[in-house]
XYZ file of C-alpha atoms in Angstrom:
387
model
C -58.876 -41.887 89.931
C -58.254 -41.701 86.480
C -54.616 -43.264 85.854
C -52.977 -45.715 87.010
C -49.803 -44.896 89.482
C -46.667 -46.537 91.461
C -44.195 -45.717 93.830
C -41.574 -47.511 95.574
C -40.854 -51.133 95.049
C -43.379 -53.394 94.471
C -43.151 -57.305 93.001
C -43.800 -58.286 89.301
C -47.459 -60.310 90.392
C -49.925 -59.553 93.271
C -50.845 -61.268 96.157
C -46.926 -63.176 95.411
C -44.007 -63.781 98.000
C -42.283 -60.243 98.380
C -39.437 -60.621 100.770
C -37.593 -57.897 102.719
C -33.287 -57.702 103.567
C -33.735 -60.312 106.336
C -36.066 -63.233 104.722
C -39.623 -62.587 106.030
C -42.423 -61.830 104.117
C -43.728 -57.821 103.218
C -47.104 -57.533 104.083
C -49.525 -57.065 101.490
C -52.456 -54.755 101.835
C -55.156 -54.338 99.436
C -57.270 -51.173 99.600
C -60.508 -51.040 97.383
C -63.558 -49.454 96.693
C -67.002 -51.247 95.921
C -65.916 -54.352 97.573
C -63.966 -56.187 94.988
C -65.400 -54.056 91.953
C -64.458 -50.232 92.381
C -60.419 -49.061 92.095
C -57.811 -50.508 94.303
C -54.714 -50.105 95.293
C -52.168 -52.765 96.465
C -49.511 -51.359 99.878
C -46.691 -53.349 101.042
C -45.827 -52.836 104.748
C -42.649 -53.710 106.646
C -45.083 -54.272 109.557
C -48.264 -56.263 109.962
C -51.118 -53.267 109.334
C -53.080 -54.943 112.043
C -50.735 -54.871 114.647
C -52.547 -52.792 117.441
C -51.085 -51.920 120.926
C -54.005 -50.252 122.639
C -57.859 -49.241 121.575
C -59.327 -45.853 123.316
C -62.866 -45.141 124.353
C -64.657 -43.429 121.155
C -65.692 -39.905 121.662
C -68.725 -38.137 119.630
C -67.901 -36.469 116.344
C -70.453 -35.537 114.698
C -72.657 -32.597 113.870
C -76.633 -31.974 113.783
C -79.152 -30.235 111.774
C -80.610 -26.969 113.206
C -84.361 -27.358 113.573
C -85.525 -23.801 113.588
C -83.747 -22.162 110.881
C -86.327 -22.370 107.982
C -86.414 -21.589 104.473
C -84.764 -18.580 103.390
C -81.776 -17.591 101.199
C -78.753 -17.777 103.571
C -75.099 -15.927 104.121
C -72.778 -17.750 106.193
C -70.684 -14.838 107.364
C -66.985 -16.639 108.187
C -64.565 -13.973 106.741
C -63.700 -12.817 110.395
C -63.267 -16.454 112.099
C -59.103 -16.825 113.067
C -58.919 -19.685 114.334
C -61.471 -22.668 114.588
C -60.238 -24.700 117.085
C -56.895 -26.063 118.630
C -55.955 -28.944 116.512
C -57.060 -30.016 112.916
C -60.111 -32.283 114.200
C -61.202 -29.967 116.882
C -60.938 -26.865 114.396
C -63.359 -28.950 111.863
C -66.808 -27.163 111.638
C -69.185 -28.551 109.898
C -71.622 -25.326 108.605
C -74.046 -27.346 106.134
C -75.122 -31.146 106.074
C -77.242 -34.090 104.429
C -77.554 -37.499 103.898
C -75.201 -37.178 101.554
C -72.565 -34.414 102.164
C -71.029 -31.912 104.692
C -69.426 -28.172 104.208
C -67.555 -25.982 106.595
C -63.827 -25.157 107.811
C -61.483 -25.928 109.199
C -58.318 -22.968 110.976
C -56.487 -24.873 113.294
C -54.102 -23.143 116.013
C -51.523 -25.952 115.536
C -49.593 -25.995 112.089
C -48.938 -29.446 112.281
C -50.465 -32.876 113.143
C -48.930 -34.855 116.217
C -51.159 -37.880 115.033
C -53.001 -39.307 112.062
C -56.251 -39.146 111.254
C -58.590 -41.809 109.002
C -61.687 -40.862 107.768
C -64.198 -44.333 107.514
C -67.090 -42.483 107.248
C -66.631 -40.738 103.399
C -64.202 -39.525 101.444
C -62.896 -35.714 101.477
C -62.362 -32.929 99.639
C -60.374 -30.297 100.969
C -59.653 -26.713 99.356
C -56.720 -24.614 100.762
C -58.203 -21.091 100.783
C -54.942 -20.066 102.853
C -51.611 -22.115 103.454
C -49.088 -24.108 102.168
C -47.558 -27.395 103.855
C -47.663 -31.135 102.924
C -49.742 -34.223 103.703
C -48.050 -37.094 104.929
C -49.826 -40.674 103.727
C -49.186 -44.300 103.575
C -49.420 -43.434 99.301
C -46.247 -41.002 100.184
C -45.530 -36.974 100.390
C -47.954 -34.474 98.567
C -46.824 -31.204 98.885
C -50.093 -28.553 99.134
C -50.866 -25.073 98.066
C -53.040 -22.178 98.256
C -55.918 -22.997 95.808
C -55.295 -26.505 95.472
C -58.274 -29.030 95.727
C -56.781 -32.231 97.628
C -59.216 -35.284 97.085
C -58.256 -37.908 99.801
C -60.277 -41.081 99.435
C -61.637 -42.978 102.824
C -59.756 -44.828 105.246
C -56.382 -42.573 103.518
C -54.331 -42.613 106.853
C -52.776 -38.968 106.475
C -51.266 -36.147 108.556
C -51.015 -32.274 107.702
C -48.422 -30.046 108.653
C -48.488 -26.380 107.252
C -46.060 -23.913 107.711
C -45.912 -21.724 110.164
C -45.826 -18.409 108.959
C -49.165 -16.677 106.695
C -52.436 -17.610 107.492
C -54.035 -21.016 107.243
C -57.679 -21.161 106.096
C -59.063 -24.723 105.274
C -62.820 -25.279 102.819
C -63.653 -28.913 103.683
C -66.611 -31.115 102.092
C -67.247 -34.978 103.461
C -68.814 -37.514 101.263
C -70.908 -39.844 101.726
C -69.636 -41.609 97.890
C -66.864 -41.328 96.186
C -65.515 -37.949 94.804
C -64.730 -38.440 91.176
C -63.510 -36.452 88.168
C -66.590 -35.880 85.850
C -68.242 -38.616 84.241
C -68.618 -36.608 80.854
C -64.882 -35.019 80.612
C -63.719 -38.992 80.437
C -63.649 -41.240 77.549
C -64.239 -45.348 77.452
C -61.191 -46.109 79.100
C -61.569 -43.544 81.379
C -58.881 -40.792 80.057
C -59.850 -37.032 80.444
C -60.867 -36.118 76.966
C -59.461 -32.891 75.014
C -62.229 -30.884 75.832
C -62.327 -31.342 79.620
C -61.232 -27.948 81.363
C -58.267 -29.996 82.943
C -56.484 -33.160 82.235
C -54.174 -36.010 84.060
C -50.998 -33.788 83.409
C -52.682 -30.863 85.926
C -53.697 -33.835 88.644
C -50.092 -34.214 91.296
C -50.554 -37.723 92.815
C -48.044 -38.212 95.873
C -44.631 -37.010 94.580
C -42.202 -38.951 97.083
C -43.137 -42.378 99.067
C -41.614 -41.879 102.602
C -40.757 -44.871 104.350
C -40.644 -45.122 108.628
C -39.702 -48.461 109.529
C -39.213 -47.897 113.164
C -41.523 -49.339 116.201
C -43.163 -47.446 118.438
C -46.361 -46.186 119.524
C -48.418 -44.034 116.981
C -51.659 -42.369 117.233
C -54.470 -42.530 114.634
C -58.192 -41.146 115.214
C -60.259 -42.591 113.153
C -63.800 -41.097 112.603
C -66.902 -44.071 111.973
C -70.063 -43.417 112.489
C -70.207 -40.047 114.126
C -67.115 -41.438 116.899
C -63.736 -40.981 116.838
C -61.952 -44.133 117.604
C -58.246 -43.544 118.847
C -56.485 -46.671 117.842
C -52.563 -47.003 118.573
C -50.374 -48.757 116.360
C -47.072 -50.396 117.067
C -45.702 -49.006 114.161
C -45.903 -45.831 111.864
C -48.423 -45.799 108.990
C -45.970 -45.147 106.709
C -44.179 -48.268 106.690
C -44.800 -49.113 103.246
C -42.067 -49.790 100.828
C -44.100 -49.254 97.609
C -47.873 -49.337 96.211
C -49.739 -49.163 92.867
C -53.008 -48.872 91.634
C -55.621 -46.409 90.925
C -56.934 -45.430 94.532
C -54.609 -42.473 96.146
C -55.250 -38.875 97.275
C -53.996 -36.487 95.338
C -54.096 -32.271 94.420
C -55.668 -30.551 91.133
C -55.147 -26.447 91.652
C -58.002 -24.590 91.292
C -55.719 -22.292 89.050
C -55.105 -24.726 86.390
C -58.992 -24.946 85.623
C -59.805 -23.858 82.104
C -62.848 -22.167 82.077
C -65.588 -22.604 79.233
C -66.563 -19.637 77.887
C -69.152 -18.474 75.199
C -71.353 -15.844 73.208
C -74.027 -15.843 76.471
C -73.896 -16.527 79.809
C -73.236 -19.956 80.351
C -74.696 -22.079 83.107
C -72.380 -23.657 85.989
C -72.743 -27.154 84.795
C -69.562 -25.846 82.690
C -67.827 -24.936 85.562
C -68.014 -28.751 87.203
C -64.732 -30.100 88.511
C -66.000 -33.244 90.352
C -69.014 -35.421 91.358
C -69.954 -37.695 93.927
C -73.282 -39.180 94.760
C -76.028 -36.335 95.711
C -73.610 -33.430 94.979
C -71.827 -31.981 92.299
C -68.174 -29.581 93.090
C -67.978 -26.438 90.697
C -64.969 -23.741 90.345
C -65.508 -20.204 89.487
C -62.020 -18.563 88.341
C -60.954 -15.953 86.695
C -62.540 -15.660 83.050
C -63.516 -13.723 79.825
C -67.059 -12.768 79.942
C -69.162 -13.199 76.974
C -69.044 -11.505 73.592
C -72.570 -11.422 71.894
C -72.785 -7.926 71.537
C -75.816 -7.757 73.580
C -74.234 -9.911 76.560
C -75.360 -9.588 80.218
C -72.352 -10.748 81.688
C -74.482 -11.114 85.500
C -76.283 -14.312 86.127
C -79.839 -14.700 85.560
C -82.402 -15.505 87.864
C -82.524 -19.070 88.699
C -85.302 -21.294 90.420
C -83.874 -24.838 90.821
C -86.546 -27.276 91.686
C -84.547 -29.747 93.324
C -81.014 -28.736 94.338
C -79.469 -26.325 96.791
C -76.673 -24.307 96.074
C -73.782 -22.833 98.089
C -70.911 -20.556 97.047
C -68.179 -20.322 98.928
C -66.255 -17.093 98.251
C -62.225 -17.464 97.868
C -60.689 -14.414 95.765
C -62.068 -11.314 93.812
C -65.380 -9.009 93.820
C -68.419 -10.500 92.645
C -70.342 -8.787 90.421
C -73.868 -10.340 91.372
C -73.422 -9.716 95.207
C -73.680 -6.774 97.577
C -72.312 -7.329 100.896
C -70.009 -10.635 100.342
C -66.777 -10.842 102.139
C -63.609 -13.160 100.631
C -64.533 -16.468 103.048
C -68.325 -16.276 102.455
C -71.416 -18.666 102.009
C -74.235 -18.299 100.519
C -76.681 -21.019 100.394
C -80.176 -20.428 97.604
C -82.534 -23.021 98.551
C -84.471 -25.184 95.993
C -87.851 -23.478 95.719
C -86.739 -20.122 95.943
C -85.650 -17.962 93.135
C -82.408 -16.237 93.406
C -80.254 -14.272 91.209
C -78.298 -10.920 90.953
C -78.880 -8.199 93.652
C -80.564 -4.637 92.691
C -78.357 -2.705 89.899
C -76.013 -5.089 89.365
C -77.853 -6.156 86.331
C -77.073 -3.189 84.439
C -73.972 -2.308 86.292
C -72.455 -5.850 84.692
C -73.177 -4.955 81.116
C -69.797 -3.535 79.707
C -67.401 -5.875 81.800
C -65.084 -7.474 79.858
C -63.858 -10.088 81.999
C -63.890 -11.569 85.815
C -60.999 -12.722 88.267
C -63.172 -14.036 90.576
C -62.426 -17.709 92.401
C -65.004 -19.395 94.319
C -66.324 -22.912 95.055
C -69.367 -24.046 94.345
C -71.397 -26.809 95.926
C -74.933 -28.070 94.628
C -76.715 -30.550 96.285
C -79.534 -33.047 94.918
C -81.075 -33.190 98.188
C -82.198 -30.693 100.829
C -79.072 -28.972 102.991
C -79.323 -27.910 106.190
C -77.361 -25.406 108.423
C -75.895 -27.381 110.878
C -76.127 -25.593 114.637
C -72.685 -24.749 114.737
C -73.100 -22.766 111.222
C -75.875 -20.766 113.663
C -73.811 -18.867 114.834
C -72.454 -17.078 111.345
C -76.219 -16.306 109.685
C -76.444 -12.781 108.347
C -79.908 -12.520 109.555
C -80.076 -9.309 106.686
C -79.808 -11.361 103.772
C -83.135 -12.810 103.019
C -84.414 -9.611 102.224
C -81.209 -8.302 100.640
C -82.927 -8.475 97.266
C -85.539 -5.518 98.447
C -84.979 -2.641 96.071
């Protein structure tokens, strides 16, 4: 993260004697990144975090490659999917993998979480597409919107619940590395300059701690390597009295990007909102187009030697596309050209401006459709380009 944070009550030193009401000790927790190196943060519990009452047999959780699906420009045709699945890990579909990354959704039947879940295998990102609720974590209460980008580091022990009524549409991307603001919006110490399209003041870190000091027996799955391990705790996660540091999940709206703008077309490197290692995490939003007088507001044709690309359609017609539905993929493989459909070239010329949203993801490696994304291929699109 980029700023340093605090909530709840915490003692003047580290890793110093921090007593609760009754004389014994708070527990201490440290949670960092890159062993000792990376960013941290520091949790006091009322309970010992290690106090388990019962450990489950691991189930598989994982997803695989399809084998047979080729090369070829994809569409990922999702826009009709209700629901996913019954709960918020069964409803996760993975639709695209590497080494480094996975994409899909996530529409659960059940609006709210009757355990917790940890991911130890990466960190997520997660983009509401449809909902409202909150997340419940040991860093406190974020409260979650349509169009909000939640970035929830690994091993964050967290619960959703969403209200009930509207629908409920989840984007979610695992990572292998960390997910990071961008490298060149930040200065020496690691402040979002002036010219990044968003800054600390549009980032909402946890807004409340809540503390549950009651025992008891409480559920958390935690996904490592490919397994879900159900652990049960004697006490609730959120038995922490305060924390600080720079490690906690928090939400930047897609709506409070500021686009960059200019005389041409400019290319989606100015859209980036995040990185991580092998991938990068644009947003598309709604935008002036360009003003050289001889401006072609449509994309170009692109051939990108060594990424794949995948746009993941929230809001708004897009002007480059025939045959895209709001909740779309498409995925334009490295090694194939791809670029505006047949008349929308000229059609584009004119526009003014865009309100478009959409989320982009490009890869440095090779994705793959995962066999569960199988089943949504528009097996038309390839040749989509044909005049």
């Amino acid at each position: 993260m980029a700023y340093y944070y605090r909530l709840g009550n915490i003692p003047p030193k580290r890793h110093t004697q921090f007593r609760q009401p009754d004389g014994s000790l708070y527990k201490e927790e440290l949670v960092s990144s890159k062993g000792f190196s990376g960013i941290y943060s520091n949790l006091y519990h009322i309970h010992n975090p290690n106090n388990v009452l019962k450990i489950g047999q691991p189930t598989p959780y994982s997803w695989e490659p399809a084998k047979d699906h080729g090369l070829k420009q994809t569409h990922l045709k999702t826009a009709g999917v209700a629901t996913t699945g019954k709960d918020y890990l069964s409803a996760r579909k993975m639709l695209m993998m590497n080494n480094d990354c996975m994409m899909g959704i996530c529409t659960p039947e059940q609006r709210k979480m009757d355990f917790y879940f940890k991911n130890a295998d990466g960190d997520e990102l997660i983009y509401v597409h449809d909902g409202e609720g909150v997340m419940y974590s040991q860093f406190g209460k974020l409260e979650v919107r349509q169009g909000d980008y939640i970035v929830i580091p690994r091993t964050t022990i967290y619960r959703f619940e969403f209200k009930e009524e509207g629908p409920l549409r989840l984007l979610i991307i695992e990572s292998h590395g960390p997910i990071e603001t961008v490298k060149r919006y930040r200065n020496e110490v690691g402040q979002l300059l002036e010219h990044s399209p968003y800054c600390e003041r549009d980032i909402r870190p946890p807004g409340a701690l809540v503390t549950e000091a009651e025992k008891g027996e409480y559920l958390v799955q935690i996904k490592k390597g490919g397994m879900l391990h159900p652990y049960t705790y004697g006490h609730s996660p959120l038995d922490i009295v305060g924390w600080d540091g720079f490690l906690y999940p928090y939400a930047l709206s897609i709506h409070d990007f500021e686009p960059i703008t200019g005389r041409i077309h400019q290319p989606p490197p100015v859209h980036q909102t995040f990185q991580a290692w092998g991938f990068v995490i644009c947003s598309f939003v709604p935008r002036l187009f360009d003003y050289h007088p001889l401006a072609i507001p449509a994309p170009y044709n692109h051939s990108n030697i060594d990424s794949d690309e995948v746009l993941y359609y929230a809001e708004g017609e897009f002007m480059s596309r025939k045959g895209i539905d709001r909740g779309s993929f498409t995925i334009h493989m490295g090694g194939l050209p791809h670029g505006p459909h047949p008349g929308t070239v000229e059609k584009s010329i004119g526009a003014k401006e865009t309100h478009e949203l959409a989320v982009m993801l490009d890869t440095f490696r090779p994705l793959f459709v995962t066999t569960q994304g199988l089943e949504f291929v528009d097996p038309a699109y390839p040749m989509s380009w044909s005049e």
